[in-house]
Amino acid sequence: MSRDEQLKERWENVVTILSNQFAEGEVLDLDAIIYLIGIQELGKINRTFKKDEKIELMHIAICRLLEPYGYYEFEFFDNDGWPHYKVKEELPPLKAGEQSVLMKEAIVHYFLERELID
């Protein structure tokens, strides 16, 4: 199986698992999955978030997802328990499709690390 085929298969597996668990079978998109990862990383699952907090959650998720690629590094938790990251290396200019593939690859890696998929 090629690397692209394996990524596609694993991505579909992640989408299916999360859609069934959090969206009653409706298919979650990339942004929704990033948001869920942000909530997971924050660790405050049972609360409602304001619009600006939702954007911050997505930022947390993106930083965490791209940390293994060397783009971000965890710095600290603030007094409210929110994680903060610093930029280690700027992301190269990517086309929309390339950004999507990078994020899907990073999400698959995240769920492989946690042994939620294989």
N, CA, C and O atoms as a printed pandas DataFrame, in Angstrom:
     atom_number atom_name residue_name chain_id  residue_number  x_coord  y_coord  z_coord
0              1         N          MET        A               1    0.850   -1.178    0.000
1              2        CA          MET        A               1    0.000    0.000    0.000
2              3         C          MET        A               1    0.898    1.244    0.000
3              4         O          MET        A               1    1.852    1.322    0.774
4              5         N          SER        A               2    0.595    2.200   -0.856
5              6        CA          SER        A               2    1.397    3.418   -0.923
6              7         C          SER        A               2    1.149    4.279    0.314
7              8         O          SER        A               2    0.164    4.106    1.031
8              9         N          ARG        A               3    2.062    5.199    0.537
9             10        CA          ARG        A               3    1.955    6.102    1.686
10            11         C          ARG        A               3    0.663    6.918    1.608
11            12         O          ARG        A               3   -0.017    7.104    2.617
12            13         N          ASP        A               4    0.325    7.406    0.406
13            14        CA          ASP        A               4   -0.903    8.184    0.226
14            15         C          ASP        A               4   -2.147    7.353    0.509
15            16         O          ASP        A               4   -3.092    7.837    1.133
16            17         N          GLU        A               5   -2.151    6.103    0.052
17            18        CA          GLU        A               5   -3.296    5.216    0.293
18            19         C          GLU        A               5   -3.438    4.926    1.778
19            20         O          GLU        A               5   -4.544    4.908    2.316
20            21         N          GLN        A               6   -2.297    4.696    2.439
21            22        CA          GLN        A               6   -2.319    4.407    3.874
22            23         C          GLN        A               6   -2.840    5.618    4.648
23            24         O          GLN        A               6   -3.644    5.468    5.568
24            25         N          LEU        A               7   -2.386    6.819    4.278
25            26        CA          LEU        A               7   -2.871    8.035    4.934
26            27         C          LEU        A               7   -4.372    8.181    4.719
27            28         O          LEU        A               7   -5.106    8.485    5.659
28            29         N          LYS        A               8   -4.831    7.967    3.495
29            30        CA          LYS        A               8   -6.257    8.090    3.187
30            31         C          LYS        A               8   -7.076    7.109    4.019
31            32         O          LYS        A               8   -8.111    7.477    4.574
32            33         N          GLU        A               9   -6.620    5.875    4.105
33            34        CA          GLU        A               9   -7.333    4.852    4.874
34            35         C          GLU        A               9   -7.367    5.203    6.364
35            36         O          GLU        A               9   -8.407    5.099    7.015
36            37         N          ARG        A              10   -6.222    5.616    6.885
37            38        CA          ARG        A              10   -6.163    5.973    8.312
38            39         C          ARG        A              10   -6.996    7.217    8.600
39            40         O          ARG        A              10   -7.669    7.287    9.628
40            41         N          TRP        A              11   -6.954    8.200    7.698
41            42        CA          TRP        A              11   -7.754    9.413    7.870
42            43         C          TRP        A              11   -9.233    9.056    7.917
43            44         O          TRP        A              11   -9.958    9.527    8.794
44            45         N          GLU        A              12   -9.678    8.237    6.991
45            46        CA          GLU        A              12  -11.091    7.828    6.960
46            47         C          GLU        A              12  -11.470    7.101    8.243
47            48         O          GLU        A              12  -12.589    7.249    8.733
48            49         N          ASN        A              13  -10.550    6.320    8.785
49            50        CA          ASN        A              13  -10.783    5.620   10.049
50            51         C          ASN        A              13  -10.966    6.624   11.189
51            52         O          ASN        A              13  -11.885    6.481   11.996
52            53         N          VAL        A              14  -10.102    7.634   11.260
53            54        CA          VAL        A              14  -10.220    8.678   12.291
54            55         C          VAL        A              14  -11.559    9.389   12.159
55            56         O          VAL        A              14  -12.264    9.577   13.151
56            57         N          VAL        A              15  -11.912    9.784   10.943
57            58        CA          VAL        A              15  -13.168   10.502   10.707
58            59         C          VAL        A              15  -14.358    9.657   11.142
59            60         O          VAL        A              15  -15.279   10.164   11.782
60            61         N          THR        A              16  -14.347    8.383   10.802
61            62        CA          THR        A              16  -15.448    7.484   11.161
62            63         C          THR        A              16  -15.578    7.349   12.672
63            64         O          THR        A              16  -16.674    7.467   13.220
64            65         N          ILE        A              17  -14.462    7.100   13.339
65            66        CA          ILE        A              17  -14.478    6.928   14.797
66            67         C          ILE        A              17  -15.004    8.189   15.482
67            68         O          ILE        A              17  -15.901    8.115   16.322
68            69         N          LEU        A              18  -14.448    9.337   15.124
69            70        CA          LEU        A              18  -14.847   10.582   15.783
70            71         C          LEU        A              18  -16.266   10.994   15.413
71            72         O          LEU        A              18  -17.004   11.502   16.257
72            73         N          SER        A              19  -16.649   10.782   14.170
73            74        CA          SER        A              19  -18.014   11.125   13.741
74            75         C          SER        A              19  -19.036   10.292   14.491
75            76         O          SER        A              19  -20.067   10.810   14.919
76            77         N          ASN        A              20  -18.763    9.015   14.653
77            78        CA          ASN        A              20  -19.682    8.144   15.377
78            79         C          ASN        A              20  -19.747    8.509   16.860
79            80         O          ASN        A              20  -20.810    8.427   17.476
80            81         N          GLN        A              21  -18.609    8.911   17.434
81            82        CA          GLN        A              21  -18.563    9.204   18.857
82            83         C          GLN        A              21  -19.112   10.592   19.199
83            84         O          GLN        A              21  -19.737   10.769   20.245
84            85         N          PHE        A              22  -18.881   11.579   18.323
85            86        CA          PHE        A              22  -19.211   12.954   18.684
86            87         C          PHE        A              22  -20.264   13.620   17.806
87            88         O          PHE        A              22  -20.748   14.698   18.151
88            89         N          ALA        A              23  -20.629   13.013   16.687
89            90        CA          ALA        A              23  -21.552   13.692   15.772
90            91         C          ALA        A              23  -22.701   12.798   15.342
91            92         O          ALA        A              23  -23.318   13.029   14.302
92            93         N          GLU        A              24  -22.987   11.781   16.138
93            94        CA          GLU        A              24  -24.086   10.863   15.850
94            95         C          GLU        A              24  -24.055   10.378   14.406
95            96         O          GLU        A              24  -25.094   10.252   13.757
96            97         N          GLY        A              25  -22.833   10.106   13.907
97            98        CA          GLY        A              25  -22.682    9.551   12.578
98            99         C          GLY        A              25  -22.559   10.577   11.467
99           100         O          GLY        A              25  -22.163   10.227   10.355
100          101         N          GLU        A              26  -22.893   11.859   11.740
101          102        CA          GLU        A              26  -22.651   12.891   10.720
102          103         C          GLU        A              26  -21.146   12.995   10.534
103          104         O          GLU        A              26  -20.387   12.856   11.494
104          105         N          VAL        A              27  -20.720   13.235    9.326
105          106        CA          VAL        A              27  -19.291   13.244    9.033
106          107         C          VAL        A              27  -18.665   14.566    9.488
107          108         O          VAL        A              27  -19.052   15.643    9.034
108          109         N          LEU        A              28  -17.694   14.461   10.392
109          110        CA          LEU        A              28  -16.971   15.639   10.868
110          111         C          LEU        A              28  -15.955   16.072    9.823
111          112         O          LEU        A              28  -15.337   15.239    9.160
112          113         N          ASP        A              29  -15.787   17.388    9.680
113          114        CA          ASP        A              29  -14.776   17.875    8.751
114          115         C          ASP        A              29  -13.462   18.121    9.500
115          116         O          ASP        A              29  -13.378   17.933   10.713
116          117         N          LEU        A              30  -12.456   18.536    8.761
117          118        CA          LEU        A              30  -11.127   18.744    9.320
118          119         C          LEU        A              30  -11.144   19.743   10.472
119          120         O          LEU        A              30  -10.522   19.502   11.506
120          121         N          ASP        A              31  -11.853   20.865   10.303
121          122        CA          ASP        A              31  -11.901   21.871   11.365
122          123         C          ASP        A              31  -12.550   21.336   12.639
123          124         O          ASP        A              31  -12.094   21.637   13.742
124          125         N          ALA        A              32  -13.594   20.559   12.494
125          126        CA          ALA        A              32  -14.269   19.986   13.666
126          127         C          ALA        A              32  -13.333   19.037   14.411
127          128         O          ALA        A              32  -13.327   19.007   15.642
128          129         N          ILE        A              33  -12.554   18.274   13.680
129          130        CA          ILE        A              33  -11.620   17.333   14.308
130          131         C          ILE        A              33  -10.499   18.097   15.018
131          132         O          ILE        A              33  -10.080   17.720   16.113
132          133         N          ILE        A              34  -10.020   19.166   14.392
133          134        CA          ILE        A              34   -9.000   20.006   15.037
134          135         C          ILE        A              34   -9.563   20.595   16.331
135          136         O          ILE        A              34   -8.872   20.633   17.348
136          137         N          TYR        A              35  -10.798   21.047   16.295
137          138        CA          TYR        A              35  -11.458   21.596   17.485
138          139         C          TYR        A              35  -11.531   20.544   18.599
139          140         O          TYR        A              35  -11.237   20.846   19.756
140          141         N          LEU        A              36  -11.919   19.322   18.256
141          142        CA          LEU        A              36  -11.993   18.243   19.255
142          143         C          LEU        A              36  -10.625   17.958   19.868
143          144         O          LEU        A              36  -10.520   17.710   21.069
144          145         N          ILE        A              37   -9.591   17.994   19.056
145          146        CA          ILE        A              37   -8.234   17.772   19.572
146          147         C          ILE        A              37   -7.859   18.905   20.526
147          148         O          ILE        A              37   -7.213   18.665   21.546
148          149         N          GLY        A              38   -8.256   20.127   20.206
149          150        CA          GLY        A              38   -8.001   21.260   21.101
150          151         C          GLY        A              38   -8.650   21.064   22.452
151          152         O          GLY        A              38   -8.040   21.339   23.486
152          153         N          ILE        A              39   -9.887   20.589   22.450
153          154        CA          ILE        A              39  -10.585   20.314   23.713
154          155         C          ILE        A              39   -9.842   19.223   24.488
155          156         O          ILE        A              39   -9.654   19.331   25.700
156          157         N          GLN        A              40   -9.428   18.184   23.784
157          158        CA          GLN        A              40   -8.687   17.084   24.415
158          159         C          GLN        A              40   -7.391   17.601   25.041
159          160         O          GLN        A              40   -7.052   17.237   26.167
160          161         N          GLU        A              41   -6.688   18.430   24.323
161          162        CA          GLU        A              41   -5.412   18.954   24.824
162          163         C          GLU        A              41   -5.612   19.896   26.008
163          164         O          GLU        A              41   -4.788   19.931   26.922
164          165         N          LEU        A              42   -6.696   20.651   25.993
165          166        CA          LEU        A              42   -6.996   21.536   27.125
166          167         C          LEU        A              42   -7.397   20.717   28.344
167          168         O          LEU        A              42   -7.052   21.061   29.475
168          169         N          GLY        A              43   -8.131   19.624   28.105
169          170        CA          GLY        A              43   -8.529   18.752   29.193
170          171         C          GLY        A              43   -9.786   19.186   29.931
171          172         O          GLY        A              43  -10.133   18.602   30.958
172          173         N          LYS        A              44  -10.468   20.200   29.422
173          174        CA          LYS        A              44  -11.707   20.676   30.047
174          175         C          LYS        A              44  -12.858   20.303   29.130
175          176         O          LYS        A              44  -13.346   21.118   28.348
176          177         N          ILE        A              45  -13.274   19.060   29.245
177          178        CA          ILE        A              45  -14.199   18.483   28.280
178          179         C          ILE        A              45  -15.645   18.905   28.511
179          180         O          ILE        A              45  -16.366   19.162   27.547
180          181         N          ASN        A              46  -16.072   18.980   29.729
181          182        CA          ASN        A              46  -17.487   19.226   30.030
182          183         C          ASN        A              46  -17.782   20.690   30.313
183          184         O          ASN        A              46  -18.215   21.048   31.408
184          185         N          ARG        A              47  -17.545   21.526   29.320
185          186        CA          ARG        A              47  -17.900   22.930   29.459
186          187         C          ARG        A              47  -18.187   23.521   28.088
187          188         O          ARG        A              47  -17.812   22.959   27.059
188          189         N          THR        A              48  -18.855   24.655   28.096
189          190        CA          THR        A              48  -19.183   25.355   26.861
190          191         C          THR        A              48  -18.139   26.440   26.642
191          192         O          THR        A              48  -17.729   27.117   27.585
192          193         N          PHE        A              49  -17.713   26.602   25.398
193          194        CA          PHE        A              49  -16.681   27.581   25.080
194          195         C          PHE        A              49  -17.265   28.738   24.285
195          196         O          PHE        A              49  -18.155   28.556   23.455
196          197         N          LYS        A              50  -16.742   29.945   24.558
197          198        CA          LYS        A              50  -17.119   31.132   23.796
198          199         C          LYS        A              50  -16.424   31.078   22.434
199          200         O          LYS        A              50  -15.496   30.296   22.232
200          201         N          LYS        A              51  -16.883   31.914   21.510
201          202        CA          LYS        A              51  -16.341   31.904   20.162
202          203         C          LYS        A              51  -14.825   32.105   20.156
203          204         O          LYS        A              51  -14.117   31.375   19.463
204          205         N          ASP        A              52  -14.316   33.075   20.908
205          206        CA          ASP        A              52  -12.872   33.318   20.917
206          207         C          ASP        A              52  -12.112   32.144   21.540
207          208         O          ASP        A              52  -10.982   31.855   21.146
208          209         N          GLU        A              53  -12.723   31.478   22.497
209          210        CA          GLU        A              53  -12.095   30.295   23.096
210          211         C          GLU        A              53  -12.042   29.147   22.091
211          212         O          GLU        A              53  -11.077   28.383   22.072
212          213         N          LYS        A              54  -13.067   29.024   21.263
213          214        CA          LYS        A              54  -13.077   27.974   20.236
214          215         C          LYS        A              54  -11.928   28.177   19.249
215          216         O          LYS        A              54  -11.289   27.218   18.816
216          217         N          ILE        A              55  -11.678   29.432   18.904
217          218        CA          ILE        A              55  -10.553   29.738   18.014
218          219         C          ILE        A              55   -9.240   29.388   18.703
219          220         O          ILE        A              55   -8.337   28.835   18.074
220          221         N          GLU        A              56   -9.127   29.705   19.986
221          222        CA          GLU        A              56   -7.925   29.362   20.753
222          223         C          GLU        A              56   -7.735   27.844   20.851
223          224         O          GLU        A              56   -6.611   27.348   20.777
224          225         N          LEU        A              57   -8.837   27.115   21.017
225          226        CA          LEU        A              57   -8.754   25.649   21.065
226          227         C          LEU        A              57   -8.199   25.092   19.765
227          228         O          LEU        A              57   -7.388   24.166   19.775
228          229         N          MET        A              58   -8.634   25.653   18.655
229          230        CA          MET        A              58   -8.118   25.198   17.359
230          231         C          MET        A              58   -6.637   25.542   17.233
231          232         O          MET        A              58   -5.863   24.769   16.669
232          233         N          HIS        A              59   -6.245   26.697   17.755
233          234        CA          HIS        A              59   -4.828   27.084   17.734
234          235         C          HIS        A              59   -3.989   26.111   18.581
235          236         O          HIS        A              59   -2.910   25.686   18.170
236          237         N          ILE        A              60   -4.499   25.775   19.753
237          238        CA          ILE        A              60   -3.813   24.804   20.618
238          239         C          ILE        A              60   -3.623   23.488   19.874
239          240         O          ILE        A              60   -2.540   22.903   19.890
240          241         N          ALA        A              61   -4.687   23.033   19.226
241          242        CA          ALA        A              61   -4.619   21.760   18.501
242          243         C          ALA        A              61   -3.592   21.824   17.385
243          244         O          ALA        A              61   -2.796   20.900   17.221
244          245         N          ILE        A              62   -3.600   22.897   16.620
245          246        CA          ILE        A              62   -2.651   23.023   15.504
246          247         C          ILE        A              62   -1.216   23.027   16.024
247          248         O          ILE        A              62   -0.347   22.361   15.461
248          249         N          CYS        A              63   -0.970   23.775   17.097
249          250        CA          CYS        A              63    0.371   23.789   17.690
250          251         C          CYS        A              63    0.778   22.390   18.142
251          252         O          CYS        A              63    1.888   21.937   17.861
252          253         N          ARG        A              64   -0.124   21.714   18.840
253          254        CA          ARG        A              64    0.181   20.362   19.329
254          255         C          ARG        A              64    0.408   19.393   18.175
255          256         O          ARG        A              64    1.322   18.570   18.224
256          257         N          LEU        A              65   -0.425   19.489   17.134
257          258        CA          LEU        A              65   -0.309   18.589   15.993
258          259         C          LEU        A              65    0.981   18.810   15.213
259          260         O          LEU        A              65    1.562   17.861   14.687
260          261         N          LEU        A              66    1.428   20.051   15.136
261          262        CA          LEU        A              66    2.632   20.361   14.354
262          263         C          LEU        A              66    3.905   20.373   15.193
263          264         O          LEU        A              66    4.998   20.581   14.667
264          265         N          GLU        A              67    3.761   20.150   16.493
265          266        CA          GLU        A              67    4.930   20.090   17.374
266          267         C          GLU        A              67    5.908   18.987   16.954
267          268         O          GLU        A              67    7.111   19.245   16.907
268          269         N          PRO        A              68    5.442   17.763   16.644
269          270        CA          PRO        A              68    6.391   16.722   16.237
270          271         C          PRO        A              68    7.139   17.033   14.927
271          272         O          PRO        A              68    8.172   16.428   14.637
272          273         N          TYR        A              69    6.615   17.965   14.155
273          274        CA          TYR        A              69    7.252   18.355   12.900
274          275         C          TYR        A              69    8.281   19.473   13.098
275          276         O          TYR        A              69    8.943   19.892   12.148
276          277         N          GLY        A              70    8.408   19.949   14.338
277          278        CA          GLY        A              70    9.405   20.954   14.655
278          279         C          GLY        A              70    8.963   22.391   14.464
279          280         O          GLY        A              70    9.789   23.302   14.517
280          281         N          TYR        A              71    7.668   22.614   14.241
281          282        CA          TYR        A              71    7.187   23.976   14.019
282          283         C          TYR        A              71    6.844   24.701   15.317
283          284         O          TYR        A              71    6.968   25.923   15.395
284          285         N          TYR        A              72    6.422   23.969   16.319
285          286        CA          TYR        A              72    6.032   24.558   17.598
286          287         C          TYR        A              72    6.674   23.769   18.731
287          288         O          TYR        A              72    7.058   22.610   18.574
288          289         N          GLU        A              73    6.777   24.439   19.881
289          290        CA          GLU        A              73    7.291   23.795   21.085
290          291         C          GLU        A              73    6.426   24.237   22.261
291          292         O          GLU        A              73    6.146   25.423   22.435
292          293         N          PHE        A              74    6.012   23.260   23.062
293          294        CA          PHE        A              74    5.229   23.582   24.253
294          295         C          PHE        A              74    6.067   24.437   25.181
295          296         O          PHE        A              74    7.248   24.165   25.395
296          297         N          GLU        A              75    5.438   25.493   25.741
297          298        CA          GLU        A              75    6.142   26.367   26.680
298          299         C          GLU        A              75    5.662   26.183   28.107
299          300         O          GLU        A              75    6.447   25.864   28.999
300          301         N          PHE        A              76    4.340   26.391   28.323
301          302        CA          PHE        A              76    3.826   26.340   29.682
302          303         C          PHE        A              76    2.308   26.315   29.678
303          304         O          PHE        A              76    1.665   26.575   28.661
304          305         N          PHE        A              77    1.749   25.995   30.843
305          306        CA          PHE        A              77    0.314   26.139   31.078
306          307         C          PHE        A              77    0.115   27.443   31.845
307          308         O          PHE        A              77    0.841   27.722   32.799
308          309         N          ASP        A              78   -0.869   28.244   31.429
309          310        CA          ASP        A              78   -1.133   29.468   32.167
310          311         C          ASP        A              78   -1.949   29.162   33.424
311          312         O          ASP        A              78   -2.255   28.002   33.698
312          313         N          ASN        A              79   -2.297   30.183   34.174
313          314        CA          ASN        A              79   -3.006   30.000   35.447
314          315         C          ASN        A              79   -4.382   29.370   35.281
315          316         O          ASN        A              79   -4.912   28.782   36.223
316          317         N          ASP        A              80   -4.962   29.488   34.093
317          318        CA          ASP        A              80   -6.272   28.878   33.811
318          319         C          ASP        A              80   -6.142   27.480   33.213
319          320         O          ASP        A              80   -7.148   26.857   32.875
320          321         N          GLY        A              81   -4.920   26.985   33.080
321          322        CA          GLY        A              81   -4.697   25.637   32.554
322          323         C          GLY        A              81   -4.613   25.542   31.040
323          324         O          GLY        A              81   -4.616   24.440   30.492
324          325         N          TRP        A              82   -4.537   26.687   30.349
325          326        CA          TRP        A              82   -4.439   26.678   28.892
326          327         C          TRP        A              82   -2.980   26.519   28.481
327          328         O          TRP        A              82   -2.119   27.245   28.977
328          329         N          PRO        A              83   -2.688   25.576   27.580
329          330        CA          PRO        A              83   -1.310   25.390   27.126
330          331         C          PRO        A              83   -0.880   26.513   26.180
331          332         O          PRO        A              83   -1.687   27.050   25.421
332          333         N          HIS        A              84    0.392   26.849   26.243
333          334        CA          HIS        A              84    0.968   27.861   25.356
334          335         C          HIS        A              84    2.174   27.260   24.649
335          336         O          HIS        A              84    2.962   26.520   25.238
336          337         N          TYR        A              85    2.293   27.594   23.384
337          338        CA          TYR        A              85    3.376   27.099   22.542
338          339         C          TYR        A              85    4.137   28.275   21.953
339          340         O          TYR        A              85    3.592   29.367   21.795
340          341         N          LYS        A              86    5.393   28.039   21.634
341          342        CA          LYS        A              86    6.154   29.054   20.917
342          343         C          LYS        A              86    6.507   28.503   19.539
343          344         O          LYS        A              86    6.640   27.294   19.346
344          345         N          VAL        A              87    6.653   29.418   18.593
345          346        CA          VAL        A              87    7.024   29.037   17.240
346          347         C          VAL        A              87    8.514   28.725   17.224
347          348         O          VAL        A              87    9.333   29.542   17.645
348          349         N          LYS        A              88    8.855   27.545   16.738
349          350        CA          LYS        A              88   10.267   27.167   16.595
350          351         C          LYS        A              88   10.736   27.429   15.171
351          352         O          LYS        A              88   11.866   27.858   14.939
352          353         N          GLU        A              89    9.848   27.162   14.230
353          354        CA          GLU        A              89   10.181   27.357   12.823
354          355         C          GLU        A              89    8.897   27.732   12.094
355          356         O          GLU        A              89    7.857   27.102   12.285
356          357         N          GLU        A              90    8.976   28.749   11.270
357          358        CA          GLU        A              90    7.809   29.170   10.501
358          359         C          GLU        A              90    7.419   28.081    9.508
359          360         O          GLU        A              90    8.271   27.432    8.901
360          361         N          LEU        A              91    6.124   27.903    9.362
361          362        CA          LEU        A              91    5.637   26.968    8.345
362          363         C          LEU        A              91    5.999   27.503    6.968
363          364         O          LEU        A              91    5.914   28.708    6.729
364          365         N          PRO        A              92    6.402   26.625    6.064
365          366        CA          PRO        A              92    6.663   27.092    4.702
366          367         C          PRO        A              92    5.342   27.461    4.032
367          368         O          PRO        A              92    4.286   26.977    4.437
368          369         N          PRO        A              93    5.394   28.308    3.017
369          370        CA          PRO        A              93    4.158   28.627    2.294
370          371         C          PRO        A              93    3.588   27.352    1.666
371          372         O          PRO        A              93    4.278   26.656    0.920
372          373         N          LEU        A              94    2.342   27.060    1.971
373          374        CA          LEU        A              94    1.690   25.860    1.450
374          375         C          LEU        A              94    0.400   26.252    0.752
375          376         O          LEU        A              94   -0.299   27.174    1.174
376          377         N          LYS        A              95    0.100   25.543   -0.311
377          378        CA          LYS        A              95   -1.190   25.721   -0.969
378          379         C          LYS        A              95   -2.255   25.077   -0.085
379          380         O          LYS        A              95   -1.940   24.268    0.787
380          381         N          ALA        A              96   -3.513   25.438   -0.315
381          382        CA          ALA        A              96   -4.613   24.926    0.520
382          383         C          ALA        A              96   -4.609   23.408    0.585
383          384         O          ALA        A              96   -4.765   22.840    1.667
384          385         N          GLY        A              97   -4.438   22.749   -0.531
385          386        CA          GLY        A              97   -4.424   21.285   -0.556
386          387         C          GLY        A              97   -3.263   20.709    0.234
387          388         O          GLY        A              97   -3.406   19.683    0.899
388          389         N          GLU        A              98   -2.115   21.367    0.164
389          390        CA          GLU        A              98   -0.943   20.907    0.907
390          391         C          GLU        A              98   -1.150   21.085    2.406
391          392         O          GLU        A              98   -0.741   20.236    3.198
392          393         N          GLN        A              99   -1.787   22.193    2.795
393          394        CA          GLN        A              99   -2.101   22.413    4.212
394          395         C          GLN        A              99   -3.014   21.308    4.727
395          396         O          GLN        A              99   -2.814   20.775    5.819
396          397         N          SER        A             100   -4.006   20.978    3.934
397          398        CA          SER        A             100   -4.970   19.952    4.316
398          399         C          SER        A             100   -4.285   18.600    4.500
399          400         O          SER        A             100   -4.556   17.892    5.470
400          401         N          VAL        A             101   -3.407   18.248    3.582
401          402        CA          VAL        A             101   -2.690   16.967    3.678
402          403         C          VAL        A             101   -1.795   16.957    4.911
403          404         O          VAL        A             101   -1.744   15.959    5.630
404          405         N          LEU        A             102   -1.088   18.060    5.162
405          406        CA          LEU        A             102   -0.216   18.137    6.340
406          407         C          LEU        A             102   -1.030   17.954    7.617
407          408         O          LEU        A             102   -0.627   17.203    8.505
408          409         N          MET        A             103   -2.165   18.631    7.717
409          410        CA          MET        A             103   -2.982   18.523    8.928
410          411         C          MET        A             103   -3.559   17.115    9.067
411          412         O          MET        A             103   -3.579   16.574   10.172
412          413         N          LYS        A             104   -4.021   16.520    7.992
413          414        CA          LYS        A             104   -4.544   15.154    8.068
414          415         C          LYS        A             104   -3.452   14.187    8.501
415          416         O          LYS        A             104   -3.689   13.299    9.320
416          417         N          GLU        A             105   -2.255   14.361    7.948
417          418        CA          GLU        A             105   -1.125   13.516    8.334
418          419         C          GLU        A             105   -0.810   13.691    9.820
419          420         O          GLU        A             105   -0.573   12.714   10.529
420          421         N          ALA        A             106   -0.808   14.934   10.282
421          422        CA          ALA        A             106   -0.515   15.224   11.693
422          423         C          ALA        A             106   -1.593   14.649   12.609
423          424         O          ALA        A             106   -1.284   14.146   13.689
424          425         N          ILE        A             107   -2.848   14.719   12.188
425          426        CA          ILE        A             107   -3.945   14.169   12.989
426          427         C          ILE        A             107   -3.840   12.651   13.059
427          428         O          ILE        A             107   -4.019   12.060   14.124
428          429         N          VAL        A             108   -3.553   12.027   11.934
429          430        CA          VAL        A             108   -3.375   10.567   11.928
430          431         C          VAL        A             108   -2.235   10.198   12.868
431          432         O          VAL        A             108   -2.361    9.254   13.648
432          433         N          HIS        A             109   -1.133   10.922   12.807
433          434        CA          HIS        A             109    0.003   10.663   13.694
434          435         C          HIS        A             109   -0.413   10.800   15.160
435          436         O          HIS        A             109   -0.032    9.984   15.998
436          437         N          TYR        A             110   -1.196   11.835   15.462
437          438        CA          TYR        A             110   -1.692   12.085   16.824
438          439         C          TYR        A             110   -2.485   10.879   17.334
439          440         O          TYR        A             110   -2.298   10.447   18.471
440          441         N          PHE        A             111   -3.367   10.341   16.496
441          442        CA          PHE        A             111   -4.185    9.209   16.922
442          443         C          PHE        A             111   -3.408    7.894   16.910
443          444         O          PHE        A             111   -3.748    6.983   17.665
444          445         N          LEU        A             112   -2.398    7.774   16.093
445          446        CA          LEU        A             112   -1.507    6.601   16.151
446          447         C          LEU        A             112   -0.736    6.614   17.466
447          448         O          LEU        A             112   -0.589    5.574   18.107
448          449         N          GLU        A             113   -0.241    7.785   17.873
449          450        CA          GLU        A             113    0.495    7.923   19.132
450          451         C          GLU        A             113   -0.345    7.461   20.317
451          452         O          GLU        A             113    0.158    6.829   21.246
452          453         N          ARG        A             114   -1.620    7.786   20.266
453          454        CA          ARG        A             114   -2.534    7.442   21.363
454          455         C          ARG        A             114   -3.151    6.052   21.209
455          456         O          ARG        A             114   -3.986    5.627   22.006
456          457         N          GLU        A             115   -2.714    5.366   20.163
457          458        CA          GLU        A             115   -3.166    3.993   19.878
458          459         C          GLU        A             115   -4.675    3.903   19.748
459          460         O          GLU        A             115   -5.277    2.901   20.136
460          461         N          LEU        A             116   -5.296    4.956   19.197
461          462        CA          LEU        A             116   -6.728    4.914   18.922
462          463         C          LEU        A             116   -7.014    4.345   17.538
463          464         O          LEU        A             116   -8.129    3.917   17.241
464          465         N          ILE        A             117   -5.984    4.351   16.701
465          466        CA          ILE        A             117   -6.045    3.682   15.391
466          467         C          ILE        A             117   -4.747    2.927   15.200
467          468         O          ILE        A             117   -3.786    3.128   15.944
468          469         N          ASP        A             118   -4.719    2.055   14.198
469          470        CA          ASP        A             118   -3.449    1.370   13.891
470          471         C          ASP        A             118   -3.182    1.385   12.423
471          472         O          ASP        A             118   -2.164    0.858   11.976
